[in-house]
XYZ file of C-alpha atoms in Angstrom:
734
model
C 187.979 -165.113 163.585
C 184.567 -163.594 163.729
C 184.123 -160.919 161.103
C 184.500 -158.039 163.379
C 188.108 -159.365 164.571
C 189.262 -159.563 160.274
C 188.093 -156.180 159.993
C 189.387 -154.418 163.155
C 192.676 -157.032 162.083
C 192.093 -155.274 158.667
C 191.714 -152.033 159.424
C 194.918 -151.936 161.797
C 197.226 -153.230 158.416
C 195.848 -151.044 155.863
C 196.599 -148.418 158.340
C 200.261 -149.753 158.805
C 201.055 -150.195 154.920
C 199.622 -146.969 154.186
C 202.517 -145.392 156.429
C 205.475 -148.416 155.328
C 204.333 -149.100 152.044
C 206.769 -151.893 151.741
C 206.502 -155.518 150.053
C 206.077 -157.225 154.252
C 203.019 -154.660 155.372
C 201.354 -155.887 151.898
C 202.153 -159.220 152.510
C 199.731 -158.373 155.898
C 196.675 -157.852 153.199
C 197.171 -161.521 150.920
C 197.338 -163.518 154.508
C 194.065 -161.924 155.628
C 192.168 -162.639 152.576
C 193.413 -166.457 152.704
C 191.820 -166.137 156.110
C 188.418 -164.608 154.913
C 188.607 -167.240 152.480
C 188.641 -169.566 154.573
C 186.202 -167.961 157.407
C 183.931 -167.272 154.306
C 183.732 -163.669 154.902
C 182.639 -162.183 151.361
C 184.259 -160.171 148.891
C 181.063 -157.194 149.179
C 181.170 -157.597 152.813
C 185.598 -156.644 152.187
C 185.004 -153.870 149.565
C 182.183 -152.237 151.971
C 183.843 -151.873 155.064
C 186.971 -151.213 152.812
C 185.212 -147.581 151.860
C 184.106 -147.116 154.948
C 187.173 -147.091 155.906
C 188.761 -144.417 153.429
C 186.456 -142.134 154.114
C 187.697 -142.221 157.995
C 191.575 -142.376 157.036
C 190.788 -139.505 154.713
C 190.216 -137.068 157.042
C 192.171 -138.410 160.000
C 195.487 -138.714 157.304
C 196.230 -135.618 155.188
C 198.686 -137.541 153.076
C 196.514 -140.453 152.326
C 196.879 -142.259 149.069
C 193.756 -143.703 147.036
C 195.736 -146.056 144.739
C 197.854 -147.225 147.600
C 194.511 -148.368 149.950
C 193.832 -149.784 146.421
C 196.760 -151.418 146.192
C 196.188 -153.198 149.752
C 192.783 -154.291 148.935
C 193.408 -155.958 145.443
C 196.345 -157.619 147.371
C 193.645 -158.868 150.225
C 191.461 -159.888 147.855
C 193.356 -161.728 145.573
C 193.327 -165.061 146.768
C 189.307 -164.937 147.368
C 188.984 -164.881 143.302
C 191.282 -165.621 140.545
C 189.168 -163.424 138.716
C 190.297 -160.559 140.925
C 193.684 -161.328 140.471
C 193.463 -160.814 137.139
C 192.385 -157.720 137.593
C 195.285 -156.893 139.627
C 197.397 -157.817 137.426
C 195.587 -155.614 134.156
C 195.427 -152.762 137.174
C 198.657 -152.722 137.824
C 199.751 -152.725 134.582
C 197.572 -150.112 133.499
C 198.902 -147.415 136.597
C 202.222 -148.387 134.643
C 201.640 -147.089 131.312
C 199.619 -144.153 132.948
C 203.031 -143.459 134.718
C 205.209 -143.685 131.847
C 203.215 -141.494 129.683
C 202.459 -139.044 132.862
C 206.109 -138.854 133.018
C 206.518 -139.179 129.382
C 204.159 -135.954 128.360
C 205.923 -134.295 131.878
C 209.495 -134.021 129.912
C 208.000 -132.751 126.956
C 206.973 -130.272 128.389
C 209.725 -129.737 130.761
C 211.715 -130.244 127.468
C 209.957 -127.419 125.595
C 210.168 -125.222 128.862
C 213.874 -125.392 128.945
C 214.739 -124.326 125.479
C 211.863 -121.672 125.435
C 213.528 -119.824 128.213
C 217.059 -119.960 126.567
C 218.007 -116.361 125.895
C 220.236 -118.282 123.043
C 218.146 -119.135 119.870
C 217.952 -122.663 119.392
C 217.323 -124.608 116.406
C 217.247 -128.227 115.058
C 218.014 -129.026 111.711
C 217.400 -132.333 109.724
C 220.005 -134.102 107.765
C 219.126 -132.534 104.866
C 219.772 -129.099 106.538
C 216.250 -127.717 106.401
C 215.417 -126.045 110.149
C 212.754 -128.225 111.954
C 212.323 -126.605 115.169
C 213.612 -123.328 117.145
C 212.488 -121.516 119.990
C 211.183 -118.329 121.214
C 215.078 -116.888 121.130
C 215.397 -117.381 117.833
C 212.531 -116.177 116.271
C 213.696 -112.812 118.377
C 216.803 -113.265 116.899
C 215.942 -113.664 113.186
C 212.283 -112.732 112.918
C 211.752 -115.527 111.554
C 208.953 -117.853 113.511
C 208.400 -121.339 114.512
C 204.702 -121.577 112.522
C 206.695 -120.732 108.869
C 208.752 -124.343 109.506
C 210.538 -125.560 108.260
C 213.064 -123.422 106.610
C 215.101 -125.397 103.438
C 218.882 -124.268 102.628
C 219.821 -121.798 101.879
C 217.690 -120.327 105.050
C 216.167 -116.534 104.150
C 218.313 -114.863 106.754
C 221.907 -115.737 105.405
C 223.941 -112.886 104.308
C 227.401 -114.509 103.237
C 225.994 -117.867 101.942
C 229.900 -119.023 100.462
C 230.636 -118.867 104.331
C 228.084 -120.575 105.091
C 228.380 -123.954 102.904
C 232.120 -123.724 104.556
C 230.981 -124.110 107.885
C 228.692 -127.053 106.694
C 231.951 -128.997 104.750
C 233.709 -128.970 108.108
C 230.969 -130.819 109.771
C 231.244 -133.820 107.900
C 234.822 -132.876 109.335
C 234.237 -132.215 112.910
C 230.883 -133.174 115.104
C 230.844 -129.459 116.096
C 231.377 -126.168 114.753
C 232.186 -122.078 116.030
C 231.830 -119.260 113.847
C 230.651 -115.394 113.711
C 228.638 -114.605 111.177
C 226.144 -111.537 110.512
C 222.727 -112.726 109.340
C 219.890 -110.670 108.216
C 216.949 -109.956 110.591
C 213.722 -110.736 108.900
C 213.155 -106.438 108.964
C 216.040 -105.837 107.575
C 218.640 -105.000 109.572
C 221.932 -107.102 110.357
C 222.351 -108.669 113.377
C 225.501 -110.465 114.088
C 225.663 -113.893 116.039
C 227.859 -116.867 117.041
C 227.111 -119.944 115.941
C 227.661 -122.990 118.062
C 226.314 -126.126 116.213
C 226.296 -129.052 117.214
C 225.824 -133.265 115.319
C 223.453 -135.364 116.449
C 223.668 -139.276 115.914
C 220.222 -140.485 115.468
C 218.143 -143.538 113.845
C 219.612 -145.092 110.392
C 217.163 -144.548 108.618
C 216.631 -140.448 109.971
C 220.536 -140.020 109.520
C 222.043 -137.566 111.922
C 220.545 -133.995 113.189
C 221.788 -130.558 113.835
C 221.522 -128.815 117.253
C 222.910 -125.315 117.293
C 222.591 -121.946 119.229
C 222.866 -119.231 118.230
C 224.394 -116.260 120.272
C 223.395 -112.541 119.695
C 226.937 -110.613 119.490
C 225.414 -107.423 117.565
C 226.622 -105.066 120.663
C 230.076 -106.471 121.041
C 230.908 -106.451 117.457
C 229.360 -102.592 117.030
C 231.479 -101.944 120.219
C 234.618 -103.689 118.304
C 233.446 -102.229 114.776
C 233.162 -98.915 115.855
C 236.610 -99.097 117.996
C 238.191 -99.922 114.780
C 236.246 -97.779 112.165
C 236.871 -95.303 114.272
C 240.871 -95.679 114.905
C 241.344 -96.931 110.899
C 238.884 -93.736 109.809
C 241.120 -91.696 111.966
C 244.681 -92.731 110.745
C 243.669 -92.713 107.264
C 241.704 -89.775 106.552
C 244.828 -87.439 108.937
C 246.987 -88.222 106.032
C 244.385 -87.905 103.630
C 245.285 -84.801 100.850
C 241.913 -84.756 98.533
C 237.560 -85.077 99.231
C 237.538 -87.812 97.046
C 240.545 -89.545 99.327
C 238.006 -88.603 101.836
C 235.064 -90.284 101.082
C 237.002 -93.341 99.741
C 238.086 -94.015 102.703
C 234.371 -93.061 104.946
C 233.010 -96.498 102.509
C 235.538 -98.267 103.146
C 234.939 -97.896 107.024
C 230.651 -97.289 106.108
C 229.871 -99.940 103.867
C 230.385 -103.104 106.973
C 229.873 -101.321 109.760
C 226.852 -99.679 108.448
C 226.227 -101.165 105.276
C 226.351 -98.285 103.511
C 226.757 -98.772 99.549
C 227.244 -94.987 98.691
C 228.994 -91.537 100.120
C 228.188 -88.502 98.555
C 229.222 -84.829 100.068
C 228.020 -80.896 98.868
C 230.467 -78.424 99.600
C 229.069 -75.003 99.330
C 231.183 -72.233 97.730
C 231.672 -69.132 100.201
C 230.085 -66.927 96.859
C 226.866 -68.367 97.560
C 226.722 -70.836 93.983
C 225.898 -74.010 93.609
C 227.693 -76.473 95.866
C 230.038 -78.932 94.359
C 228.807 -82.842 94.585
C 231.776 -85.613 95.414
C 230.914 -88.811 95.066
C 233.094 -91.895 96.459
C 234.883 -93.698 94.368
C 233.195 -91.705 91.303
C 235.967 -90.918 88.922
C 234.704 -87.327 88.469
C 232.462 -84.923 90.602
C 228.806 -84.897 90.166
C 226.548 -81.973 89.077
C 224.380 -80.840 91.696
C 221.114 -80.398 89.215
C 222.419 -84.270 88.690
C 220.907 -85.524 91.785
C 217.736 -86.469 92.335
C 215.040 -83.966 93.954
C 215.047 -85.866 97.278
C 218.592 -86.194 97.803
C 219.004 -82.001 96.928
C 216.165 -81.084 99.792
C 218.340 -83.999 102.388
C 221.333 -81.312 101.641
C 219.487 -78.084 101.808
C 217.364 -78.529 105.270
C 220.472 -80.733 106.365
C 222.780 -77.145 106.152
C 220.821 -75.043 108.966
C 221.259 -78.329 110.896
C 223.697 -77.270 114.299
C 227.762 -78.919 112.862
C 228.210 -82.396 113.612
C 224.712 -83.184 113.563
C 223.272 -86.574 112.739
C 220.428 -87.267 111.050
C 218.831 -90.723 109.645
C 216.564 -90.042 106.726
C 213.092 -92.316 106.180
C 211.789 -93.389 103.312
C 208.516 -92.408 102.470
C 206.561 -95.347 101.551
C 208.197 -97.611 105.040
C 207.800 -95.544 108.530
C 210.492 -95.973 110.715
C 212.858 -97.244 108.757
C 215.793 -94.721 106.802
C 217.119 -95.034 103.925
C 220.262 -93.279 104.950
C 221.965 -90.566 107.361
C 222.741 -87.365 106.791
C 225.408 -85.341 108.376
C 226.717 -81.872 109.117
C 230.706 -81.856 109.050
C 231.085 -78.110 109.937
C 230.413 -75.662 111.705
C 229.642 -73.216 108.801
C 227.594 -75.618 107.021
C 229.130 -75.804 104.117
C 229.713 -79.978 103.831
C 227.080 -81.830 104.599
C 227.252 -85.734 103.961
C 225.415 -88.101 103.088
C 225.599 -92.231 103.528
C 223.377 -93.801 101.805
C 222.150 -97.522 102.987
C 221.944 -100.674 101.169
C 218.569 -101.621 102.381
C 216.577 -99.211 103.943
C 216.033 -100.454 107.709
C 215.509 -99.516 111.104
C 219.197 -96.946 112.335
C 220.106 -97.898 115.669
C 221.371 -95.996 118.884
C 224.868 -97.689 118.102
C 224.015 -97.097 114.149
C 224.187 -92.929 115.336
C 226.594 -92.971 117.900
C 228.909 -94.559 115.501
C 228.529 -91.584 112.495
C 228.076 -89.459 115.074
C 232.308 -90.434 116.303
C 233.141 -90.531 112.627
C 231.717 -87.139 111.516
C 233.982 -85.720 113.951
C 236.888 -87.137 112.380
C 235.695 -86.086 109.102
C 234.899 -83.030 110.586
C 238.493 -82.218 111.245
C 239.889 -83.645 108.005
C 237.836 -81.969 105.602
C 239.628 -78.709 107.439
C 242.927 -80.479 106.977
C 241.740 -81.388 102.827
C 240.514 -77.644 102.701
C 243.976 -76.177 104.119
C 246.366 -78.515 102.284
C 244.841 -78.191 98.858
C 244.722 -73.717 99.126
C 248.926 -74.531 100.413
C 249.087 -76.800 97.370
C 247.400 -74.197 95.094
C 250.061 -71.950 96.357
C 252.792 -73.410 96.184
C 252.048 -74.746 92.050
C 251.100 -71.322 91.540
C 254.249 -69.908 92.531
C 256.128 -73.516 90.880
C 254.564 -72.891 87.745
C 255.427 -68.643 87.270
C 258.949 -70.003 88.143
C 259.001 -72.592 85.765
C 256.429 -72.198 83.114
C 257.729 -71.179 79.668
C 255.021 -68.317 78.157
C 254.899 -70.698 75.030
C 256.305 -74.096 74.001
C 258.229 -74.291 70.499
C 256.467 -77.514 68.529
C 256.989 -80.804 69.245
C 257.909 -80.151 73.490
C 255.764 -81.035 76.360
C 256.646 -80.425 80.123
C 255.882 -81.530 83.256
C 256.444 -80.495 86.961
C 255.213 -83.334 89.202
C 255.471 -81.840 92.550
C 255.738 -84.207 96.627
C 253.172 -85.567 98.153
C 253.699 -83.731 101.206
C 252.142 -80.145 101.144
C 254.432 -76.991 99.989
C 257.278 -79.626 98.631
C 257.754 -77.399 95.636
C 261.337 -78.281 95.640
C 264.080 -77.437 93.968
C 263.602 -79.511 90.499
C 262.924 -76.808 87.411
C 262.760 -77.010 83.692
C 263.731 -74.505 81.079
C 262.626 -74.188 77.065
C 263.579 -70.925 75.775
C 263.705 -70.409 71.766
C 267.975 -68.644 71.152
C 267.539 -68.458 67.245
C 265.737 -69.644 64.311
C 265.769 -72.926 64.595
C 267.865 -73.435 67.866
C 265.927 -73.803 71.054
C 267.943 -74.226 74.688
C 266.423 -77.220 77.021
C 267.507 -77.234 80.833
C 266.713 -79.593 83.558
C 268.172 -79.161 86.582
C 267.735 -80.858 90.149
C 269.128 -78.494 93.237
C 269.690 -80.146 96.589
C 267.191 -80.161 99.584
C 263.486 -79.614 99.569
C 260.875 -76.684 100.658
C 261.236 -72.764 99.711
C 265.033 -72.413 100.390
C 265.762 -75.407 97.642
C 262.769 -73.187 95.656
C 265.371 -70.001 96.201
C 267.901 -71.610 95.139
C 266.332 -72.940 92.380
C 264.659 -69.470 90.949
C 267.534 -67.757 90.855
C 270.119 -70.354 89.211
C 266.764 -70.823 86.615
C 267.345 -66.897 86.209
C 270.749 -67.146 86.045
C 270.729 -70.321 83.115
C 267.861 -68.428 80.920
C 269.831 -64.880 80.952
C 272.699 -67.555 79.505
C 271.088 -69.023 77.110
C 270.284 -65.870 75.420
C 273.833 -65.278 74.735
C 273.713 -68.233 72.169
C 277.551 -69.773 73.849
C 277.218 -74.131 73.446
C 276.453 -76.164 76.551
C 279.505 -76.703 77.576
C 280.473 -73.003 77.990
C 276.993 -72.285 79.507
C 277.858 -75.192 82.492
C 281.236 -73.126 83.165
C 279.975 -69.811 83.256
C 276.704 -71.661 85.644
C 279.402 -72.677 87.692
C 280.678 -69.094 88.157
C 277.367 -68.245 89.348
C 276.008 -71.011 92.006
C 279.323 -70.654 93.249
C 278.275 -66.906 95.021
C 274.075 -68.941 95.596
C 274.561 -70.077 98.924
C 273.228 -73.444 99.303
C 273.711 -73.647 95.449
C 276.469 -76.528 95.981
C 275.898 -80.125 93.842
C 273.299 -78.816 91.981
C 272.799 -80.849 88.800
C 272.157 -79.667 84.996
C 271.819 -81.505 81.984
C 271.723 -78.519 79.371
C 271.414 -78.820 75.543
C 271.036 -76.977 72.107
C 268.835 -78.349 69.922
C 269.156 -77.571 66.154
C 264.854 -78.168 64.866
C 266.636 -78.186 61.202
C 269.015 -80.709 61.282
C 268.346 -82.541 64.943
C 271.509 -81.842 66.353
C 270.994 -81.996 70.230
C 274.089 -80.629 71.485
C 274.723 -81.206 75.387
C 276.676 -81.184 78.535
C 275.788 -82.745 81.993
C 276.771 -81.719 85.422
C 276.601 -85.179 87.294
C 272.563 -85.445 86.098
C 270.491 -88.214 84.867
C 271.116 -89.315 81.257
C 268.251 -88.834 78.856
C 266.563 -91.348 77.030
C 265.956 -91.413 73.594
C 264.120 -94.003 71.864
C 263.743 -93.876 67.964
C 261.184 -96.026 65.916
C 262.649 -99.940 65.151
C 265.427 -99.583 67.995
C 266.076 -100.306 71.004
C 266.007 -96.814 73.849
C 269.012 -95.709 74.664
C 270.783 -93.690 77.508
C 272.653 -90.272 76.588
C 275.522 -91.061 78.454
C 278.763 -89.043 77.394
C 280.000 -85.828 78.204
C 279.450 -85.587 82.041
C 281.219 -84.379 84.684
C 280.709 -83.146 88.201
C 277.330 -81.238 89.438
C 277.936 -77.261 89.397
C 280.104 -75.362 91.836
C 281.837 -78.722 93.016
C 285.922 -78.894 92.415
C 286.910 -79.720 89.550
C 290.393 -79.685 87.180
C 289.099 -80.137 83.764
C 286.661 -78.407 81.358
C 283.140 -79.206 80.890
C 282.783 -81.866 77.836
C 280.660 -81.497 75.585
C 279.174 -83.800 73.192
C 276.308 -84.299 69.863
C 273.616 -86.219 69.089
C 271.514 -86.429 65.994
C 267.798 -87.336 67.202
C 266.087 -89.538 64.063
C 263.079 -88.656 62.484
C 260.106 -89.952 64.879
C 262.542 -90.084 67.835
C 261.436 -89.086 71.264
C 263.747 -87.643 73.278
C 262.696 -87.323 77.687
C 265.349 -85.449 80.396
C 263.844 -85.800 83.855
C 265.188 -85.590 87.583
C 265.730 -87.875 90.198
C 262.381 -88.224 91.939
C 260.787 -89.960 88.469
C 262.920 -93.173 89.114
C 264.827 -93.339 92.235
C 262.715 -95.315 94.901
C 263.911 -97.499 97.980
C 263.434 -100.381 97.516
C 263.969 -100.440 93.529
C 267.564 -99.835 91.972
C 268.061 -96.331 89.721
C 268.643 -98.728 87.221
C 266.133 -100.551 87.147
C 264.112 -97.239 87.658
C 265.268 -96.111 84.374
C 265.351 -99.192 82.257
C 261.396 -99.270 83.348
C 261.529 -95.226 81.668
C 262.776 -96.353 78.821
C 260.627 -98.654 78.181
C 258.055 -96.594 78.534
C 258.935 -94.143 76.546
C 259.808 -96.522 73.508
C 256.162 -97.768 74.072
C 254.764 -94.204 73.301
C 256.162 -93.229 70.236
C 252.165 -93.472 68.550
C 251.199 -91.144 71.338
C 251.607 -87.785 71.180
C 254.534 -85.931 73.048
C 251.352 -84.828 76.366
C 250.717 -88.196 76.229
C 254.223 -89.924 76.416
C 254.314 -87.107 79.436
C 251.737 -88.130 81.434
C 252.531 -91.855 80.585
C 256.211 -91.944 82.587
C 254.312 -90.358 85.197
C 251.631 -92.607 85.671
C 253.962 -95.633 85.084
C 256.253 -94.823 87.367
C 254.062 -93.249 90.287
C 254.489 -95.644 93.326
C 252.017 -96.199 95.345
C 251.664 -93.333 97.923
C 252.678 -91.006 95.586
C 256.362 -88.841 94.534
C 258.501 -88.386 97.623
C 260.406 -85.703 95.676
C 259.061 -83.500 93.694
C 259.566 -83.798 88.966
C 260.597 -82.094 86.425
C 260.116 -82.916 82.930
C 261.639 -82.326 79.339
C 259.992 -84.578 76.204
C 261.066 -83.812 72.498
C 259.927 -85.450 69.763
C 261.034 -84.757 66.303
C 258.779 -85.027 63.453
C 259.529 -86.023 59.770
C 260.272 -83.696 57.213
C 257.346 -81.729 56.485
C 255.345 -82.305 52.936
C 255.076 -79.401 50.904
C 253.369 -79.764 47.293
C 252.139 -76.364 45.689
C 251.204 -76.506 42.576
C 248.510 -76.013 39.131
C 246.387 -78.956 39.573
C 244.441 -80.593 36.717
C 242.696 -83.793 37.174
C 245.265 -85.567 35.101
C 248.067 -84.669 37.207
C 245.976 -85.908 40.827
C 247.928 -88.710 40.390
C 251.161 -86.735 40.670
C 250.085 -85.936 43.739
C 249.042 -89.130 44.789
C 252.329 -91.150 43.961
C 254.512 -88.380 46.291
C 252.421 -88.232 49.343
C 252.477 -91.788 49.382
C 256.159 -91.711 49.195
C 256.398 -88.725 51.879
C 254.255 -91.498 53.855
C 256.220 -94.750 53.132
C 259.514 -92.941 54.606
C 257.877 -92.176 57.757
C 257.260 -96.378 57.929
C 252.786 -95.092 58.038
C 251.410 -98.338 57.383
C 250.793 -99.426 53.782
C 246.376 -99.692 54.630
C 246.791 -96.335 56.425
C 248.702 -94.938 53.504
C 245.897 -95.797 50.798
C 243.116 -94.483 53.772
C 245.568 -91.238 53.249
C 245.940 -90.637 49.921
C 242.238 -91.662 48.956
C 241.393 -88.793 51.434
C 243.277 -86.233 49.808
C 242.904 -87.020 46.157
C 239.255 -86.393 47.218
C 240.248 -82.793 48.934
C 241.934 -81.821 45.621
C 239.706 -83.567 43.487
C 236.398 -81.172 45.070
C 239.495 -78.293 44.550
C 239.263 -79.283 41.054
C 235.405 -79.471 40.961
C 233.987 -77.054 42.859
C 236.846 -74.096 43.965
C 237.841 -73.549 39.654
C 235.043 -74.896 38.118
C 233.950 -73.160 35.005
C 237.510 -71.361 35.366
C 240.906 -72.258 34.619
C 242.611 -74.455 36.638
C 244.250 -72.535 39.890
C 246.813 -73.789 42.562
C 246.030 -76.676 45.604
C 248.758 -76.596 48.363
C 249.088 -79.135 50.413
C 251.027 -78.882 53.678
C 251.717 -82.469 55.714
C 253.123 -82.843 59.277
C 254.028 -86.270 61.325
C 255.394 -86.317 64.506
C 254.560 -90.022 65.068
C 251.695 -90.199 66.376
C 249.730 -88.690 63.585
C 249.888 -87.089 60.211
C 248.180 -84.015 59.410
C 247.222 -82.663 56.419
C 245.753 -79.331 55.290
C 244.190 -79.036 51.800
C 244.591 -75.329 50.535
C 242.835 -73.877 47.548
C 242.154 -69.791 45.818
C 239.091 -70.576 44.319
C 235.412 -69.885 45.556
C 233.320 -72.606 46.659
C 230.265 -73.503 44.805
C 227.395 -75.458 46.813
C 226.825 -78.652 45.957
C 223.335 -79.759 43.584
C 219.747 -80.217 45.831
C 220.278 -84.024 43.946
C 224.198 -84.516 43.325
C 222.601 -88.414 42.005
C 225.924 -90.219 42.633
C 228.201 -87.603 42.697
C 228.928 -85.551 46.195
C 230.614 -88.377 48.606
C 233.752 -87.080 48.353
C 233.623 -85.094 52.313
C 231.084 -88.377 53.416
C 234.728 -90.855 52.512
C 236.807 -88.053 54.334
C 235.305 -87.933 57.258
C 234.529 -91.812 57.821
C 238.601 -92.509 57.540
C 240.051 -89.710 58.920
C 240.369 -89.030 62.762
C 239.795 -85.119 62.280
C 238.355 -83.137 59.801
C 237.675 -79.388 59.857
C 236.507 -77.065 56.812
C 236.682 -73.850 56.145
C 234.984 -72.818 53.413
C 234.827 -69.162 52.381
C 234.381 -66.663 48.725
C 238.110 -66.557 48.175
C 238.965 -70.391 49.213
C 238.178 -73.390 50.926
C 241.081 -75.246 53.446
C 240.410 -78.890 53.964
C 242.235 -79.524 57.406
C 242.342 -83.521 58.565
C 244.272 -85.633 60.858
C 244.700 -89.138 61.288
C 246.056 -90.978 64.205
C 248.796 -93.133 63.492
C 248.685 -97.209 65.085
C 251.231 -98.525 68.313
C-alpha cells in the first residue's frame, strides 16, 4: 500500500470514528498503525497528515471533538512505538482524573447554588452542636452571616434556651425533630421559625452531623396570635370591672405577642387636673410627677392625636427602632396607653395592626369600666347611706361587700345601735332576692327594726314585732334576721335568731363555737310557737362575728365547710384588731371570681377589764404600781416578756412625773388608765404637774423616754404647764 492510500484510509477511518465513537471504529486505527509499521510509514508523517486533516475537519464538522481525534491518532501510533502506548495510557488516566475533578467541582458548585437558592434557612452543625455552614436565607432570617462561622452553643439567636435543649435531647432518640420556636434577629426583632433538623451519620472519627432548615412563620404566627389575642382580650376586658384589671389583661396578651414588658395608662379628669396614672400589675396607682419626663411628654403629645391612633415612639439613640407604642383610647383624648417594649426594635406593620385592633376593644372596655365604676359608686353610696351607723361603739367593726355585678346592692344589712348606757342592739339581716327591689325591702325592715330597738324590748319580743312589720311589706317574706342585745358591762349577749346563720364566737385558749340556740323560722313565715331567746356571756378578749350567707355559701363547697373556714379565720385573729378580723374574713373566704352575693358583717371584741390607778406617787410607792400593773396584764394572758417591757415603760413614765412634774414640789397624783382589747394594750399616764425641760447635759440621766420609744409600738406625749400625758400602746403577739 502506498503512503497516499494509507492516508486516505486513515482519513476515512477517523471520520467514521468521529461519527460513531464506538470501539470497533477505534480498533480500525490500531490496525492502520500495524500497517504503517509494516509499510515503514513514520510517526512524524502520520502526525503531520493528522494535523492537516484535523484543520479541515474543524471547518467541515460543526461538532468536531479534538480529544476524540487525538484518541484515534494515539490508537494508530500505538503499534509503532511502545513509548507511544505508554503515553496513551498516561493521557487516558490524566483525562479520567481531569474529568473527575471537573465533575466534583461542578457538583460542589451545583450544591452551593441549590443550597443558596432555597427560600428556607439552611444550616449544618457538627457533633458538638456548633453551626459550621449556613446559606443566604439563613443569614437573612437570623441576621448572622457565613463569615461569622462557626456559631457555638448557645446560639446568639436563641430566645428559649430551655426549649432548645429539650429538642436536642430528642435528637438522641430520634433522627429527626420538628418544632416551632421564636428566635431573636440580630437587629433585635422577634422572628418565629419552624425548625426541621435531621441527624446524618458521618465518619466514625467526625461523629454525626446535623442538617436543618428554618422556615419563617412569623406572619402565620402573627396572624394566629393576633386573632387569638384579640379574641382573648375582647372576652376578658368585656367583664373587667376596673382599669387595673383592664391593664393587667392587656399586659398578659401583649407580653408574648409584642414582647411588651410594661403597660401604663394616663387618665385625665374632666376638671383639668393632672392625670391619674395606672401601671399594670402595680398594687397602687403611680403619681403623674413620678413618671419620667420623656414619658410625660409622650402622653401630652398623644392627647393631641385622633382617637384610636397608634404611634410607635423611636428611641433617640437608635433611629428606626422604637422603645414603645402610645395609643389614644377614647374620642375625648382623656385616656392614653403606653406599651413599653422589652427591647427597642423596629415596629412592623403587623405589630401596629395588632395594637390598633386591641386599642379598639380597650377603648370600649375603658368606657364600660367607667360606667361600671360610676354605677358601683352610686350603688355603694346608696347602700352605705342606708347601712352605716353614724358612729360605732368601741370594740365594733362592720363591713358591707356588694356582689360583683354592677348595682347588686342587695338586701343584706346590719345595724349597731346604743339602746342604753351599757346596752347595744345588734342586727344582721338578709332579704330574699337581689338588686334594687331587695334593697328597698331591706331599707324598710332596717328602719323598722331600728325604731323597735329603741323601745328597749328583749330580742325575742323585737322579732315578734318585726314579724308584724314584715307581713305588711311586699316581698319581705322569708327574710332572715339575727337580733341581739349586748350588755358591754357584764358581757351578756342575749339573742334570738329568725332563720339566720349562727354567729361565730372565738375566745382565748378555747376552740371557736357557734351560737346556735334560740332559733326559729324566718320573718313572715307561719309558726305556732313564740320566738325563743337565749343568752351567752362573752369572755374577755373573745371575738364575736355575725354575718350573712354570701360570706360562706358556695356552689362547690358545703355550707358547714364554709362556716368552719370562717370559724378558723376568726379564731386565728384574736391578736388582730376587729377591723383586721373583718378584712381577714372577707379576704380568706373570697372566691376566685369575687363574691356573687352581697355580704354584711358585724364583728365585736369584748375587751379585758380596764385598769385604773389613781394615787399620789412617790419613788418608794412605784413598786406597788408595778405589781398591780403586772397582775392586770397577766390576767389577760399577756406573755411574760411583754409584761416586763410594759411594766418598765409605765414605771419610767411615772418616774418622769415624779422627777419633772413634781420636782421641788410636794408629791402629786398620777393616773394610769389601761385598756386591752386582745390585739393591743393601750396605757395612758397622766399627771397635773408642770413639765420641766431636761438639762442640756443630763449625764447618765434622761434615758426614760428613749427606753419607752424602744419597747412600745406607739408613743405620744402632751406636755403642758398644767400637766403631762404619756400615751403608749403595745401590739400583742399572735
